[in-house]
């Protein structure tokens, strides 16, 4: 069973452990310069949790904290972002979590971004009606290179 709930203090420790996975960082591409820097991570999450303009939820699968999903403002249009423990990829968790989040967060339009070679994430977003509206070339810390990033929107 997949559910979303408010972030609890202990969840952040799980989020940090998920961020340490090199493969997950590579796929996310736009990760922290040093994923193992707990101080930077904690500051980032403190800012997220204290910002009333950000809607953030913990993703729970069968009682385990497996990730997070949030909507923040990048300009006037909200953008969603998510991170799932790599050991739980391919189990339908992200698909279910995105669907639950979009039900809870009805504001439209809403956008998302994905590195162009992250086919799974793009497929999940398109399943819920997101359409590619643009692309950019951006430097990705986790890859140490410029990558092609797609911008998607759900109207």
C-alpha atoms as an extended CHARMM CRD file, in Angstrom:
* protein
*
       155  EXT
         1         1  UNK       CA              0.0000000000        0.0000000000        0.0000000000  PROA      1               0.0000000000
         2         2  UNK       CA              1.3040000000        3.4390000000       -0.9740000000  PROA      2               0.0000000000
         3         3  UNK       CA              0.4100000000        6.5100000000        1.0570000000  PROA      3               0.0000000000
         4         4  UNK       CA              1.4970000000       10.1050000000        1.4480000000  PROA      4               0.0000000000
         5         5  UNK       CA              1.7410000000       11.7750000000        4.8380000000  PROA      5               0.0000000000
         6         6  UNK       CA              3.2310000000       14.8390000000        6.4720000000  PROA      6               0.0000000000
         7         7  UNK       CA              6.9980000000       14.7030000000        6.9160000000  PROA      7               0.0000000000
         8         8  UNK       CA              8.0200000000       13.5920000000       10.3950000000  PROA      8               0.0000000000
         9         9  UNK       CA             11.4610000000       14.4130000000       11.8970000000  PROA      9               0.0000000000
        10        10  UNK       CA             12.8460000000       10.8760000000       11.4650000000  PROA      10              0.0000000000
        11        11  UNK       CA             11.8960000000       10.8390000000        7.7770000000  PROA      11              0.0000000000
        12        12  UNK       CA             14.7130000000       13.2320000000        6.9420000000  PROA      12              0.0000000000
        13        13  UNK       CA             17.2650000000       10.6090000000        8.0490000000  PROA      13              0.0000000000
        14        14  UNK       CA             15.7380000000        8.1950000000        5.5390000000  PROA      14              0.0000000000
        15        15  UNK       CA             15.7510000000       10.8540000000        2.8220000000  PROA      15              0.0000000000
        16        16  UNK       CA             19.4550000000       11.4140000000        3.4910000000  PROA      16              0.0000000000
        17        17  UNK       CA             20.2380000000        7.7090000000        3.1620000000  PROA      17              0.0000000000
        18        18  UNK       CA             18.3740000000        7.6350000000       -0.1710000000  PROA      18              0.0000000000
        19        19  UNK       CA             20.4410000000       10.5800000000       -1.4210000000  PROA      19              0.0000000000
        20        20  UNK       CA             23.7030000000        8.7130000000       -0.7870000000  PROA      20              0.0000000000
        21        21  UNK       CA             23.0540000000        6.2200000000       -3.6050000000  PROA      21              0.0000000000
        22        22  UNK       CA             25.3520000000        7.0540000000       -6.5600000000  PROA      22              0.0000000000
        23        23  UNK       CA             22.9840000000        5.5120000000       -9.1270000000  PROA      23              0.0000000000
        24        24  UNK       CA             20.0490000000        7.5570000000       -7.8620000000  PROA      24              0.0000000000
        25        25  UNK       CA             22.1560000000       10.7120000000       -7.9730000000  PROA      25              0.0000000000
        26        26  UNK       CA             23.2070000000        9.9420000000      -11.5390000000  PROA      26              0.0000000000
        27        27  UNK       CA             19.6070000000        9.4850000000      -12.6640000000  PROA      27              0.0000000000
        28        28  UNK       CA             18.3860000000       12.5810000000      -10.8080000000  PROA      28              0.0000000000
        29        29  UNK       CA             21.3710000000       14.4530000000      -12.2620000000  PROA      29              0.0000000000
        30        30  UNK       CA             20.5540000000       17.7090000000      -10.4880000000  PROA      30              0.0000000000
        31        31  UNK       CA             21.6650000000       16.6140000000       -7.0480000000  PROA      31              0.0000000000
        32        32  UNK       CA             23.8170000000       18.1810000000       -4.3680000000  PROA      32              0.0000000000
        33        33  UNK       CA             27.4650000000       18.8130000000       -5.2130000000  PROA      33              0.0000000000
        34        34  UNK       CA             28.4060000000       16.5800000000       -2.3030000000  PROA      34              0.0000000000
        35        35  UNK       CA             25.5100000000       14.2290000000       -1.4460000000  PROA      35              0.0000000000
        36        36  UNK       CA             27.3030000000       13.0490000000        1.7060000000  PROA      36              0.0000000000
        37        37  UNK       CA             27.4100000000       16.5430000000        3.2590000000  PROA      37              0.0000000000
        38        38  UNK       CA             24.7920000000       16.1320000000        5.9820000000  PROA      38              0.0000000000
        39        39  UNK       CA             24.9940000000       19.7790000000        7.0510000000  PROA      39              0.0000000000
        40        40  UNK       CA             24.0340000000       21.0480000000        3.6010000000  PROA      40              0.0000000000
        41        41  UNK       CA             21.3230000000       18.3900000000        3.3620000000  PROA      41              0.0000000000
        42        42  UNK       CA             19.8350000000       19.3080000000        6.7490000000  PROA      42              0.0000000000
        43        43  UNK       CA             19.8460000000       23.0260000000        5.8940000000  PROA      43              0.0000000000
        44        44  UNK       CA             18.1100000000       22.2890000000        2.5780000000  PROA      44              0.0000000000
        45        45  UNK       CA             15.3920000000       20.2590000000        4.3220000000  PROA      45              0.0000000000
        46        46  UNK       CA             15.0170000000       22.8190000000        7.1110000000  PROA      46              0.0000000000
        47        47  UNK       CA             14.3190000000       25.4290000000        4.4250000000  PROA      47              0.0000000000
        48        48  UNK       CA             11.8060000000       23.1500000000        2.6680000000  PROA      48              0.0000000000
        49        49  UNK       CA              9.9430000000       22.3080000000        5.8540000000  PROA      49              0.0000000000
        50        50  UNK       CA              9.7930000000       25.9040000000        7.0760000000  PROA      50              0.0000000000
        51        51  UNK       CA              8.5080000000       27.3340000000        3.7750000000  PROA      51              0.0000000000
        52        52  UNK       CA              4.7030000000       27.5760000000        3.8820000000  PROA      52              0.0000000000
        53        53  UNK       CA              4.6970000000       27.8890000000        0.0760000000  PROA      53              0.0000000000
        54        54  UNK       CA              6.0270000000       24.3460000000       -0.3530000000  PROA      54              0.0000000000
        55        55  UNK       CA              3.7290000000       21.3340000000       -0.1300000000  PROA      55              0.0000000000
        56        56  UNK       CA              5.8160000000       18.3230000000        0.8780000000  PROA      56              0.0000000000
        57        57  UNK       CA              4.8820000000       14.7520000000        1.7180000000  PROA      57              0.0000000000
        58        58  UNK       CA              6.6740000000       11.6030000000        2.7680000000  PROA      58              0.0000000000
        59        59  UNK       CA              6.0330000000        8.5990000000        0.5390000000  PROA      59              0.0000000000
        60        60  UNK       CA              5.3420000000        5.4350000000        2.5440000000  PROA      60              0.0000000000
        61        61  UNK       CA              5.1460000000        1.9580000000        0.9860000000  PROA      61              0.0000000000
        62        62  UNK       CA              3.9920000000       -0.9430000000        3.1270000000  PROA      62              0.0000000000
        63        63  UNK       CA              4.9000000000        1.0190000000        6.2530000000  PROA      63              0.0000000000
        64        64  UNK       CA              8.4060000000        2.0060000000        5.0880000000  PROA      64              0.0000000000
        65        65  UNK       CA              9.5790000000        5.5450000000        4.2900000000  PROA      65              0.0000000000
        66        66  UNK       CA             10.6650000000        5.2680000000        0.6680000000  PROA      66              0.0000000000
        67        67  UNK       CA             10.8600000000        8.8520000000       -0.5280000000  PROA      67              0.0000000000
        68        68  UNK       CA              9.4630000000       12.3350000000       -0.7200000000  PROA      68              0.0000000000
        69        69  UNK       CA              7.3970000000       14.3970000000       -3.1250000000  PROA      69              0.0000000000
        70        70  UNK       CA              6.8520000000       18.1260000000       -3.1040000000  PROA      70              0.0000000000
        71        71  UNK       CA              5.5760000000       21.1240000000       -4.9950000000  PROA      71              0.0000000000
        72        72  UNK       CA              7.4480000000       24.4180000000       -4.8610000000  PROA      72              0.0000000000
        73        73  UNK       CA              7.2750000000       27.6390000000       -6.8010000000  PROA      73              0.0000000000
        74        74  UNK       CA              9.8490000000       28.3690000000       -9.4510000000  PROA      74              0.0000000000
        75        75  UNK       CA              8.3550000000       31.6590000000      -10.5240000000  PROA      75              0.0000000000
        76        76  UNK       CA              4.5860000000       31.8060000000      -10.7970000000  PROA      76              0.0000000000
        77        77  UNK       CA              3.9370000000       28.1640000000      -11.7000000000  PROA      77              0.0000000000
        78        78  UNK       CA              4.3790000000       25.3780000000       -9.1310000000  PROA      78              0.0000000000
        79        79  UNK       CA              6.7450000000       22.5400000000       -9.9220000000  PROA      79              0.0000000000
        80        80  UNK       CA              6.7260000000       19.0380000000       -8.4940000000  PROA      80              0.0000000000
        81        81  UNK       CA              9.7940000000       17.0350000000       -7.6070000000  PROA      81              0.0000000000
        82        82  UNK       CA             10.2470000000       13.6070000000       -6.0620000000  PROA      82              0.0000000000
        83        83  UNK       CA             12.9440000000       11.2140000000       -4.8880000000  PROA      83              0.0000000000
        84        84  UNK       CA             12.4360000000        7.5000000000       -4.2900000000  PROA      84              0.0000000000
        85        85  UNK       CA             14.8250000000        5.0530000000       -2.6420000000  PROA      85              0.0000000000
        86        86  UNK       CA             16.5390000000        3.3390000000       -5.5650000000  PROA      86              0.0000000000
        87        87  UNK       CA             15.9890000000       -0.0920000000       -4.0200000000  PROA      87              0.0000000000
        88        88  UNK       CA             12.2440000000        0.5290000000       -4.5380000000  PROA      88              0.0000000000
        89        89  UNK       CA             12.3990000000        1.5940000000       -8.1930000000  PROA      89              0.0000000000
        90        90  UNK       CA             10.3190000000       -0.4300000000      -10.6480000000  PROA      90              0.0000000000
        91        91  UNK       CA              7.6160000000       -1.3280000000       -8.0990000000  PROA      91              0.0000000000
        92        92  UNK       CA              4.9990000000        1.2470000000       -9.1450000000  PROA      92              0.0000000000
        93        93  UNK       CA              5.6060000000        3.3420000000       -6.0250000000  PROA      93              0.0000000000
        94        94  UNK       CA              6.5620000000        6.5280000000       -7.8550000000  PROA      94              0.0000000000
        95        95  UNK       CA              3.6290000000        6.2060000000      -10.2390000000  PROA      95              0.0000000000
        96        96  UNK       CA              1.2000000000        5.7920000000       -7.3440000000  PROA      96              0.0000000000
        97        97  UNK       CA              2.7970000000        8.6020000000       -5.3200000000  PROA      97              0.0000000000
        98        98  UNK       CA              2.6200000000       11.0730000000       -8.2080000000  PROA      98              0.0000000000
        99        99  UNK       CA             -1.0550000000       10.2250000000       -8.7230000000  PROA      99              0.0000000000
       100       100  UNK       CA             -1.8620000000       10.6580000000       -5.0220000000  PROA      100             0.0000000000
       101       101  UNK       CA              0.0490000000       13.9220000000       -4.8800000000  PROA      101             0.0000000000
       102       102  UNK       CA             -1.7040000000       15.3550000000       -7.9300000000  PROA      102             0.0000000000
       103       103  UNK       CA             -5.0600000000       14.5390000000       -6.2890000000  PROA      103             0.0000000000
       104       104  UNK       CA             -3.9880000000       16.3870000000       -3.1430000000  PROA      104             0.0000000000
       105       105  UNK       CA             -2.3690000000       19.2690000000       -5.0320000000  PROA      105             0.0000000000
       106       106  UNK       CA             -5.0100000000       20.3810000000       -7.5710000000  PROA      106             0.0000000000
       107       107  UNK       CA             -3.3870000000       23.6410000000       -8.7050000000  PROA      107             0.0000000000
       108       108  UNK       CA             -2.8550000000       23.7620000000      -12.4580000000  PROA      108             0.0000000000
       109       109  UNK       CA             -0.8220000000       24.2840000000      -14.3840000000  PROA      109             0.0000000000
       110       110  UNK       CA              1.9360000000       22.4180000000      -12.5960000000  PROA      110             0.0000000000
       111       111  UNK       CA              5.3450000000       21.6080000000      -14.0280000000  PROA      111             0.0000000000
       112       112  UNK       CA              8.0900000000       19.0460000000      -13.5690000000  PROA      112             0.0000000000
       113       113  UNK       CA             11.5920000000       18.5780000000      -14.9100000000  PROA      113             0.0000000000
       114       114  UNK       CA             13.5420000000       15.4680000000      -15.8000000000  PROA      114             0.0000000000
       115       115  UNK       CA             16.8830000000       14.8110000000      -17.3810000000  PROA      115             0.0000000000
       116       116  UNK       CA             16.0980000000       13.6430000000      -20.9240000000  PROA      116             0.0000000000
       117       117  UNK       CA             17.4930000000       10.1330000000      -20.4100000000  PROA      117             0.0000000000
       118       118  UNK       CA             15.3440000000        9.4790000000      -17.3200000000  PROA      118             0.0000000000
       119       119  UNK       CA             12.7540000000        7.6100000000      -19.3620000000  PROA      119             0.0000000000
       120       120  UNK       CA             10.9690000000        6.1590000000      -16.3190000000  PROA      120             0.0000000000
       121       121  UNK       CA             10.3030000000        9.5290000000      -14.7350000000  PROA      121             0.0000000000
       122       122  UNK       CA              9.1820000000       11.0370000000      -18.0300000000  PROA      122             0.0000000000
       123       123  UNK       CA              6.8580000000        8.0680000000      -18.6400000000  PROA      123             0.0000000000
       124       124  UNK       CA              5.2830000000        8.4850000000      -15.1720000000  PROA      124             0.0000000000
       125       125  UNK       CA              4.6640000000       12.1930000000      -15.7280000000  PROA      125             0.0000000000
       126       126  UNK       CA              3.2240000000       11.6100000000      -19.2080000000  PROA      126             0.0000000000
       127       127  UNK       CA              0.9160000000        8.9470000000      -17.7750000000  PROA      127             0.0000000000
       128       128  UNK       CA             -0.7210000000       11.6990000000      -15.7020000000  PROA      128             0.0000000000
       129       129  UNK       CA             -1.0490000000       14.0640000000      -18.6510000000  PROA      129             0.0000000000
       130       130  UNK       CA              2.1780000000       16.0550000000      -18.4640000000  PROA      130             0.0000000000
       131       131  UNK       CA              3.3930000000       17.2480000000      -21.8580000000  PROA      131             0.0000000000
       132       132  UNK       CA              6.8940000000       18.3290000000      -22.8060000000  PROA      132             0.0000000000
       133       133  UNK       CA              6.8450000000       22.1150000000      -23.2260000000  PROA      133             0.0000000000
       134       134  UNK       CA             10.5400000000       22.8400000000      -23.4730000000  PROA      134             0.0000000000
       135       135  UNK       CA             14.0750000000       21.7680000000      -22.8760000000  PROA      135             0.0000000000
       136       136  UNK       CA             17.3120000000       23.2310000000      -21.6370000000  PROA      136             0.0000000000
       137       137  UNK       CA             20.9610000000       22.4000000000      -21.4460000000  PROA      137             0.0000000000
       138       138  UNK       CA             22.0510000000       22.5680000000      -17.8170000000  PROA      138             0.0000000000
       139       139  UNK       CA             25.0460000000       21.5330000000      -15.7480000000  PROA      139             0.0000000000
       140       140  UNK       CA             24.2570000000       18.4810000000      -13.6100000000  PROA      140             0.0000000000
       141       141  UNK       CA             26.3730000000       18.1590000000      -10.4670000000  PROA      141             0.0000000000
       142       142  UNK       CA             25.8330000000       14.4110000000      -10.1820000000  PROA      142             0.0000000000
       143       143  UNK       CA             27.1670000000       13.8490000000      -13.6870000000  PROA      143             0.0000000000
       144       144  UNK       CA             29.7650000000       16.5760000000      -13.8290000000  PROA      144             0.0000000000
       145       145  UNK       CA             28.4780000000       17.4800000000      -17.2730000000  PROA      145             0.0000000000
       146       146  UNK       CA             25.9200000000       19.4920000000      -19.1730000000  PROA      146             0.0000000000
       147       147  UNK       CA             22.7820000000       17.4390000000      -19.8060000000  PROA      147             0.0000000000
       148       148  UNK       CA             19.5510000000       17.9120000000      -21.6890000000  PROA      148             0.0000000000
       149       149  UNK       CA             16.6510000000       18.5450000000      -19.3200000000  PROA      149             0.0000000000
       150       150  UNK       CA             12.9900000000       18.3780000000      -20.3240000000  PROA      150             0.0000000000
       151       151  UNK       CA             10.3580000000       20.6660000000      -18.8410000000  PROA      151             0.0000000000
       152       152  UNK       CA              6.8900000000       19.1390000000      -18.6560000000  PROA      152             0.0000000000
       153       153  UNK       CA              3.5480000000       20.7010000000      -17.7810000000  PROA      153             0.0000000000
       154       154  UNK       CA              0.1670000000       19.4690000000      -16.6830000000  PROA      154             0.0000000000
       155       155  UNK       CA             -2.4310000000       22.0350000000      -17.7330000000  PROA      155             0.0000000000
